[in-house]
Amino acid sequence: MNKKKIANIPFGPYITVLAGATVKGKPNYATIGAYGVVSQKPVLYISLKNTHCTTSGVLENGFFTVNIPSSGAVEKTDYCGTVSGNKVDKSEIFESFYDEAGNAPMIKECPVNYLCKVIQIIPIFDFTMFIGEIVAVYANKDCLENGRPNALKVKPTVLMDSGYFDLNNRVGSIFKTCKGSR
Ligand SMILES: Cc1cc2nc3c(=O)[nH]c(=O)nc-3n(C[C@H](O)[C@H](O)[C@H](O)COP(=O)(O)O)c2cc1C
């Protein structure tokens, strides 16, 4: 068998995203891998360490954003995951914009942005999982195909173990590839 048992920890892959919140009136962003969907309902979760600056902003306002950076922005993305808004002002790293549906900042430079209203909070270990209803979605016009974001244009950054990776090819189409057509 071409299998080896390795450490019981999550290695990924995940998509690298920037979680955003307003903290004391200013935008703050933290890089996270712990984000995802619970179903096809318009709901996303993020999981943030309790001591993060972003966590205090989500608790303060009841809103968070999920911003999908392109792999070309990996330097800024890594920086937002390396320094804390508790010590360094990260409000000027990206240009922010807002939607009237809720007080949390979105990043102009990120091709896809989700604004979420917190609907459930789950404490786990020293983290908090925020489950949020999606109340607004923005996408760069040049990343859309038939009105929907195209992964090869968005160029998300995949995170696995200690590395960042980009996406190169489309290898199939949902519900079609099984029938031999892409
Ligand atoms: C690639 C990467 C992924 C990360 N994933 C998470 C995560 O899923 N949850 C989390 O709480 N922190 C995560 N972090 C750590 C935070 O981004 C980091 O501690 C950041 O400084 C917190 O910023 P803040 O205090 O301004 O909110 C990650 C960092 C990196 C570089």
PDB file of C-alpha atoms and ligand atoms in Angstrom:
ATOM      1  CA  MET A   1       0.000   0.000   0.000  1.00  0.00           C
ATOM      2  CA  ASN A   2       1.394   3.385  -0.972  1.00  0.00           C
ATOM      3  CA  LYS A   3       0.390   4.948   2.361  1.00  0.00           C
ATOM      4  CA  LYS A   4       2.359   6.145   5.412  1.00  0.00           C
ATOM      5  CA  LYS A   5       0.727   7.195   8.682  1.00  0.00           C
ATOM      6  CA  ILE A   6       1.760  10.772   9.491  1.00  0.00           C
ATOM      7  CA  ALA A   7       1.077  13.291  12.300  1.00  0.00           C
ATOM      8  CA  ASN A   8      -2.546  13.779  13.468  1.00  0.00           C
ATOM      9  CA  ILE A   9      -2.720  17.438  12.494  1.00  0.00           C
ATOM     10  CA  PRO A  10      -4.487  19.203   9.614  1.00  0.00           C
ATOM     11  CA  PHE A  11      -2.053  19.872   6.755  1.00  0.00           C
ATOM     12  CA  GLY A  12      -4.555  21.345   4.310  1.00  0.00           C
ATOM     13  CA  PRO A  13      -5.003  22.217   1.539  1.00  0.00           C
ATOM     14  CA  TYR A  14      -7.030  25.334   2.362  1.00  0.00           C
ATOM     15  CA  ILE A  15      -7.702  28.574   0.532  1.00  0.00           C
ATOM     16  CA  THR A  16      -5.912  31.514   2.107  1.00  0.00           C
ATOM     17  CA  VAL A  17      -8.276  34.390   2.882  1.00  0.00           C
ATOM     18  CA  LEU A  18      -8.183  37.702   4.692  1.00  0.00           C
ATOM     19  CA  ALA A  19     -10.774  38.059   7.442  1.00  0.00           C
ATOM     20  CA  GLY A  20     -11.779  41.679   7.933  1.00  0.00           C
ATOM     21  CA  ALA A  21     -13.384  43.572  10.780  1.00  0.00           C
ATOM     22  CA  THR A  22     -13.735  47.121  11.958  1.00  0.00           C
ATOM     23  CA  VAL A  23     -11.695  47.635  15.100  1.00  0.00           C
ATOM     24  CA  LYS A  24     -12.100  50.923  16.947  1.00  0.00           C
ATOM     25  CA  GLY A  25     -13.383  52.555  13.770  1.00  0.00           C
ATOM     26  CA  LYS A  26     -10.568  51.311  11.493  1.00  0.00           C
ATOM     27  CA  PRO A  27     -10.248  48.361   9.116  1.00  0.00           C
ATOM     28  CA  ASN A  28      -8.184  45.397  10.288  1.00  0.00           C
ATOM     29  CA  TYR A  29      -7.362  42.215   8.405  1.00  0.00           C
ATOM     30  CA  ALA A  30      -6.008  38.840   9.536  1.00  0.00           C
ATOM     31  CA  THR A  31      -4.894  36.069   7.206  1.00  0.00           C
ATOM     32  CA  ILE A  32      -6.671  32.793   7.875  1.00  0.00           C
ATOM     33  CA  GLY A  33      -6.925  29.307   6.498  1.00  0.00           C
ATOM     34  CA  ALA A  34      -9.768  28.327   8.825  1.00  0.00           C
ATOM     35  CA  TYR A  35     -12.757  29.427   6.782  1.00  0.00           C
ATOM     36  CA  GLY A  36     -15.398  27.579   4.849  1.00  0.00           C
ATOM     37  CA  VAL A  37     -18.958  26.704   4.012  1.00  0.00           C
ATOM     38  CA  VAL A  38     -21.434  24.580   5.921  1.00  0.00           C
ATOM     39  CA  SER A  39     -23.651  23.814   2.911  1.00  0.00           C
ATOM     40  CA  GLN A  40     -24.880  25.567  -0.223  1.00  0.00           C
ATOM     41  CA  LYS A  41     -26.792  28.020   2.004  1.00  0.00           C
ATOM     42  CA  PRO A  42     -25.436  31.613   1.955  1.00  0.00           C
ATOM     43  CA  VAL A  43     -23.379  31.028   5.082  1.00  0.00           C
ATOM     44  CA  LEU A  44     -19.615  31.115   5.751  1.00  0.00           C
ATOM     45  CA  TYR A  45     -17.621  30.493   8.905  1.00  0.00           C
ATOM     46  CA  ILE A  46     -14.288  31.796  10.047  1.00  0.00           C
ATOM     47  CA  SER A  47     -12.311  30.589  13.038  1.00  0.00           C
ATOM     48  CA  LEU A  48     -10.234  33.201  14.857  1.00  0.00           C
ATOM     49  CA  LYS A  49      -7.976  32.982  17.869  1.00  0.00           C
ATOM     50  CA  ASN A  50      -9.587  34.787  20.803  1.00  0.00           C
ATOM     51  CA  THR A  51      -6.652  37.151  21.300  1.00  0.00           C
ATOM     52  CA  HIS A  52      -6.574  38.397  17.686  1.00  0.00           C
ATOM     53  CA  CYS A  53      -7.388  42.024  17.045  1.00  0.00           C
ATOM     54  CA  THR A  54      -9.822  40.953  14.297  1.00  0.00           C
ATOM     55  CA  THR A  55     -11.756  38.817  16.804  1.00  0.00           C
ATOM     56  CA  SER A  56     -12.457  41.852  18.989  1.00  0.00           C
ATOM     57  CA  GLY A  57     -13.757  43.735  15.944  1.00  0.00           C
ATOM     58  CA  VAL A  58     -16.141  40.945  14.940  1.00  0.00           C
ATOM     59  CA  LEU A  59     -17.477  40.764  18.504  1.00  0.00           C
ATOM     60  CA  GLU A  60     -17.787  44.567  18.627  1.00  0.00           C
ATOM     61  CA  ASN A  61     -19.772  44.957  15.369  1.00  0.00           C
ATOM     62  CA  GLY A  62     -21.397  41.596  14.650  1.00  0.00           C
ATOM     63  CA  PHE A  63     -20.039  41.593  11.088  1.00  0.00           C
ATOM     64  CA  PHE A  64     -16.958  40.179   9.363  1.00  0.00           C
ATOM     65  CA  THR A  65     -15.694  39.970   5.804  1.00  0.00           C
ATOM     66  CA  VAL A  66     -13.914  37.253   3.882  1.00  0.00           C
ATOM     67  CA  ASN A  67     -11.644  38.637   1.176  1.00  0.00           C
ATOM     68  CA  ILE A  68     -10.048  36.308  -1.370  1.00  0.00           C
ATOM     69  CA  PRO A  69      -6.603  37.580  -2.326  1.00  0.00           C
ATOM     70  CA  SER A  70      -4.979  36.663  -5.635  1.00  0.00           C
ATOM     71  CA  SER A  71      -1.734  34.752  -5.375  1.00  0.00           C
ATOM     72  CA  GLY A  72       0.018  37.896  -6.654  1.00  0.00           C
ATOM     73  CA  ALA A  73      -0.768  39.544  -3.305  1.00  0.00           C
ATOM     74  CA  VAL A  74       0.960  36.803  -1.298  1.00  0.00           C
ATOM     75  CA  GLU A  75       3.452  39.181   0.336  1.00  0.00           C
ATOM     76  CA  LYS A  76       0.762  41.435   1.805  1.00  0.00           C
ATOM     77  CA  THR A  77      -1.320  38.368   2.650  1.00  0.00           C
ATOM     78  CA  ASP A  78       1.526  36.795   4.610  1.00  0.00           C
ATOM     79  CA  TYR A  79       2.215  40.107   6.351  1.00  0.00           C
ATOM     80  CA  CYS A  80      -1.389  40.348   7.616  1.00  0.00           C
ATOM     81  CA  GLY A  81      -0.926  36.897   9.131  1.00  0.00           C
ATOM     82  CA  THR A  82       2.389  37.768  10.734  1.00  0.00           C
ATOM     83  CA  VAL A  83       1.683  41.009  12.590  1.00  0.00           C
ATOM     84  CA  SER A  84      -1.281  41.824  14.813  1.00  0.00           C
ATOM     85  CA  GLY A  85      -3.496  44.877  14.693  1.00  0.00           C
ATOM     86  CA  ASN A  86      -3.084  44.876  18.470  1.00  0.00           C
ATOM     87  CA  LYS A  87       0.468  46.141  17.890  1.00  0.00           C
ATOM     88  CA  VAL A  88       0.665  47.464  14.307  1.00  0.00           C
ATOM     89  CA  ASP A  89      -1.816  49.575  12.331  1.00  0.00           C
ATOM     90  CA  LYS A  90      -2.778  47.413   9.315  1.00  0.00           C
ATOM     91  CA  SER A  91      -5.544  49.753   8.142  1.00  0.00           C
ATOM     92  CA  GLU A  92      -3.521  51.203   5.233  1.00  0.00           C
ATOM     93  CA  ILE A  93      -2.074  47.984   3.786  1.00  0.00           C
ATOM     94  CA  PHE A  94      -5.066  47.610   1.499  1.00  0.00           C
ATOM     95  CA  GLU A  95      -7.635  50.083   0.240  1.00  0.00           C
ATOM     96  CA  SER A  96     -10.948  49.296   1.949  1.00  0.00           C
ATOM     97  CA  PHE A  97     -14.539  49.739   0.865  1.00  0.00           C
ATOM     98  CA  TYR A  98     -17.866  49.172   2.591  1.00  0.00           C
ATOM     99  CA  ASP A  99     -21.431  48.081   1.916  1.00  0.00           C
ATOM    100  CA  GLU A 100     -24.409  49.560   3.728  1.00  0.00           C
ATOM    101  CA  ALA A 101     -25.521  46.072   4.841  1.00  0.00           C
ATOM    102  CA  GLY A 102     -22.964  45.955   7.659  1.00  0.00           C
ATOM    103  CA  ASN A 103     -19.974  47.485   9.366  1.00  0.00           C
ATOM    104  CA  ALA A 104     -16.965  45.458   8.224  1.00  0.00           C
ATOM    105  CA  PRO A 105     -14.323  46.482   5.686  1.00  0.00           C
ATOM    106  CA  MET A 106     -13.689  44.799   2.348  1.00  0.00           C
ATOM    107  CA  ILE A 107     -10.455  44.906   0.340  1.00  0.00           C
ATOM    108  CA  LYS A 108     -10.571  46.545  -3.123  1.00  0.00           C
ATOM    109  CA  GLU A 109      -7.492  44.605  -4.259  1.00  0.00           C
ATOM    110  CA  CYS A 110      -9.084  41.194  -3.504  1.00  0.00           C
ATOM    111  CA  PRO A 111     -11.109  39.904  -6.475  1.00  0.00           C
ATOM    112  CA  VAL A 112     -13.889  38.424  -4.320  1.00  0.00           C
ATOM    113  CA  ASN A 113     -15.329  39.840  -1.108  1.00  0.00           C
ATOM    114  CA  TYR A 114     -18.030  38.463   1.187  1.00  0.00           C
ATOM    115  CA  LEU A 115     -19.717  40.549   3.862  1.00  0.00           C
ATOM    116  CA  CYS A 116     -21.236  38.386   6.603  1.00  0.00           C
ATOM    117  CA  LYS A 117     -23.524  39.057   9.557  1.00  0.00           C
ATOM    118  CA  VAL A 118     -22.722  36.901  12.572  1.00  0.00           C
ATOM    119  CA  ILE A 119     -25.569  34.477  13.260  1.00  0.00           C
ATOM    120  CA  GLN A 120     -23.842  32.022  15.575  1.00  0.00           C
ATOM    121  CA  ILE A 121     -20.727  31.982  17.743  1.00  0.00           C
ATOM    122  CA  ILE A 122     -19.042  28.743  18.729  1.00  0.00           C
ATOM    123  CA  PRO A 123     -16.174  28.798  21.216  1.00  0.00           C
ATOM    124  CA  ILE A 124     -13.646  26.036  20.590  1.00  0.00           C
ATOM    125  CA  PHE A 125     -10.312  25.678  22.455  1.00  0.00           C
ATOM    126  CA  ASP A 126      -8.804  29.198  22.443  1.00  0.00           C
ATOM    127  CA  PHE A 127     -10.579  30.052  19.175  1.00  0.00           C
ATOM    128  CA  THR A 128     -13.988  31.408  18.240  1.00  0.00           C
ATOM    129  CA  MET A 129     -15.863  30.157  15.225  1.00  0.00           C
ATOM    130  CA  PHE A 130     -18.056  32.870  13.775  1.00  0.00           C
ATOM    131  CA  ILE A 131     -20.805  31.613  11.525  1.00  0.00           C
ATOM    132  CA  GLY A 132     -22.076  34.384   9.304  1.00  0.00           C
ATOM    133  CA  GLU A 133     -24.908  34.872   6.869  1.00  0.00           C
ATOM    134  CA  ILE A 134     -23.625  36.339   3.600  1.00  0.00           C
ATOM    135  CA  VAL A 135     -25.323  39.738   3.196  1.00  0.00           C
ATOM    136  CA  ALA A 136     -23.299  41.108   0.246  1.00  0.00           C
ATOM    137  CA  VAL A 137     -20.844  39.688  -2.289  1.00  0.00           C
ATOM    138  CA  TYR A 138     -18.575  41.700  -4.572  1.00  0.00           C
ATOM    139  CA  ALA A 139     -16.344  40.474  -7.379  1.00  0.00           C
ATOM    140  CA  ASN A 140     -13.972  42.234  -9.745  1.00  0.00           C
ATOM    141  CA  LYS A 141     -15.663  42.594 -13.137  1.00  0.00           C
ATOM    142  CA  ASP A 142     -12.608  41.198 -14.936  1.00  0.00           C
ATOM    143  CA  CYS A 143     -12.787  37.996 -12.846  1.00  0.00           C
ATOM    144  CA  LEU A 144     -16.348  37.185 -13.884  1.00  0.00           C
ATOM    145  CA  GLU A 145     -17.513  34.743 -16.509  1.00  0.00           C
ATOM    146  CA  ASN A 146     -21.274  34.740 -17.106  1.00  0.00           C
ATOM    147  CA  GLY A 147     -21.692  36.794 -13.931  1.00  0.00           C
ATOM    148  CA  ARG A 148     -19.840  34.314 -11.709  1.00  0.00           C
ATOM    149  CA  PRO A 149     -16.259  34.373 -10.434  1.00  0.00           C
ATOM    150  CA  ASN A 150     -13.833  32.257 -12.419  1.00  0.00           C
ATOM    151  CA  ALA A 151     -11.103  30.567 -10.361  1.00  0.00           C
ATOM    152  CA  LEU A 152      -8.389  30.974 -12.982  1.00  0.00           C
ATOM    153  CA  LYS A 153      -9.082  34.729 -13.030  1.00  0.00           C
ATOM    154  CA  VAL A 154      -9.452  35.090  -9.258  1.00  0.00           C
ATOM    155  CA  LYS A 155      -6.169  33.140  -8.790  1.00  0.00           C
ATOM    156  CA  PRO A 156      -6.724  32.111  -5.144  1.00  0.00           C
ATOM    157  CA  THR A 157      -3.792  31.100  -2.975  1.00  0.00           C
ATOM    158  CA  VAL A 158      -3.783  27.539  -1.742  1.00  0.00           C
ATOM    159  CA  LEU A 159      -2.221  26.888   1.635  1.00  0.00           C
ATOM    160  CA  MET A 160      -0.758  23.515   2.490  1.00  0.00           C
ATOM    161  CA  ASP A 161       1.532  22.791   5.431  1.00  0.00           C
ATOM    162  CA  SER A 162       4.003  25.710   5.392  1.00  0.00           C
ATOM    163  CA  GLY A 163       3.628  26.742   1.736  1.00  0.00           C
ATOM    164  CA  TYR A 164       1.506  29.009  -0.460  1.00  0.00           C
ATOM    165  CA  PHE A 165       0.603  27.725  -3.929  1.00  0.00           C
ATOM    166  CA  ASP A 166      -1.359  29.023  -6.900  1.00  0.00           C
ATOM    167  CA  LEU A 167      -3.926  27.362  -9.161  1.00  0.00           C
ATOM    168  CA  ASN A 168      -2.924  26.529 -12.693  1.00  0.00           C
ATOM    169  CA  ASN A 169      -5.561  24.562 -14.545  1.00  0.00           C
ATOM    170  CA  ARG A 170      -9.205  23.658 -14.674  1.00  0.00           C
ATOM    171  CA  VAL A 171      -9.391  19.874 -14.540  1.00  0.00           C
ATOM    172  CA  GLY A 172     -13.128  19.310 -14.716  1.00  0.00           C
ATOM    173  CA  SER A 173     -16.714  20.564 -14.422  1.00  0.00           C
ATOM    174  CA  ILE A 174     -19.037  19.778 -11.526  1.00  0.00           C
ATOM    175  CA  PHE A 175     -21.592  17.036 -12.333  1.00  0.00           C
ATOM    176  CA  LYS A 176     -20.202  16.709 -15.890  1.00  0.00           C
ATOM    177  CA  THR A 177     -16.700  15.334 -15.685  1.00  0.00           C
ATOM    178  CA  CYS A 178     -18.013  12.014 -14.385  1.00  0.00           C
ATOM    179  CA  LYS A 179     -19.781  11.648 -17.739  1.00  0.00           C
ATOM    180  CA  GLY A 180     -16.555  12.233 -19.633  1.00  0.00           C
ATOM    181  CA  SER A 181     -17.203  15.858 -20.621  1.00  0.00           C
ATOM    182  CA  ARG A 182     -15.464  18.998 -19.295  1.00  0.00           C
TER     183      ARG A 182
HETATM  184  C1  LIG B   1      -1.176  31.452   6.299  1.00  0.00           C
HETATM  185  C2  LIG B   1      -1.742  31.841   7.637  1.00  0.00           C
HETATM  186  C3  LIG B   1      -2.931  31.276   8.066  1.00  0.00           C
HETATM  187  C4  LIG B   1      -3.474  31.616   9.302  1.00  0.00           C
HETATM  188  N1  LIG B   1      -4.658  31.054   9.687  1.00  0.00           N
HETATM  189  C5  LIG B   1      -5.242  31.490  10.831  1.00  0.00           C
HETATM  190  C6  LIG B   1      -6.535  31.010  11.183  1.00  0.00           C
HETATM  191  O1  LIG B   1      -7.155  30.211  10.475  1.00  0.00           O
HETATM  192  N2  LIG B   1      -7.099  31.475  12.329  1.00  0.00           N
HETATM  193  C7  LIG B   1      -6.447  32.362  13.138  1.00  0.00           C
HETATM  194  O2  LIG B   1      -7.008  32.747  14.174  1.00  0.00           O
HETATM  195  N3  LIG B   1      -5.217  32.838  12.844  1.00  0.00           N
HETATM  196  C8  LIG B   1      -4.610  32.430  11.694  1.00  0.00           C
HETATM  197  N4  LIG B   1      -3.376  32.919  11.349  1.00  0.00           N
HETATM  198  C9  LIG B   1      -2.679  33.854  12.253  1.00  0.00           C
HETATM  199  C10 LIG B   1      -3.180  35.293  12.183  1.00  0.00           C
HETATM  200  O3  LIG B   1      -3.373  35.739  10.855  1.00  0.00           O
HETATM  201  C11 LIG B   1      -2.154  36.223  12.842  1.00  0.00           C
HETATM  202  O4  LIG B   1      -1.967  35.850  14.183  1.00  0.00           O
HETATM  203  C12 LIG B   1      -2.503  37.705  12.732  1.00  0.00           C
HETATM  204  O5  LIG B   1      -1.398  38.442  13.168  1.00  0.00           O
HETATM  205  C13 LIG B   1      -3.722  38.112  13.529  1.00  0.00           C
HETATM  206  O6  LIG B   1      -3.956  39.458  13.247  1.00  0.00           O
HETATM  207  P1  LIG B   1      -4.877  40.411  14.143  1.00  0.00           P
HETATM  208  O7  LIG B   1      -4.407  40.280  15.580  1.00  0.00           O
HETATM  209  O8  LIG B   1      -4.630  41.763  13.567  1.00  0.00           O
HETATM  210  O9  LIG B   1      -6.273  39.950  13.992  1.00  0.00           O
HETATM  211  C14 LIG B   1      -2.796  32.568  10.129  1.00  0.00           C
HETATM  212  C15 LIG B   1      -1.597  33.145   9.687  1.00  0.00           C
HETATM  213  C16 LIG B   1      -1.076  32.785   8.448  1.00  0.00           C
HETATM  214  C17 LIG B   1       0.205  33.422   7.982  1.00  0.00           C
END
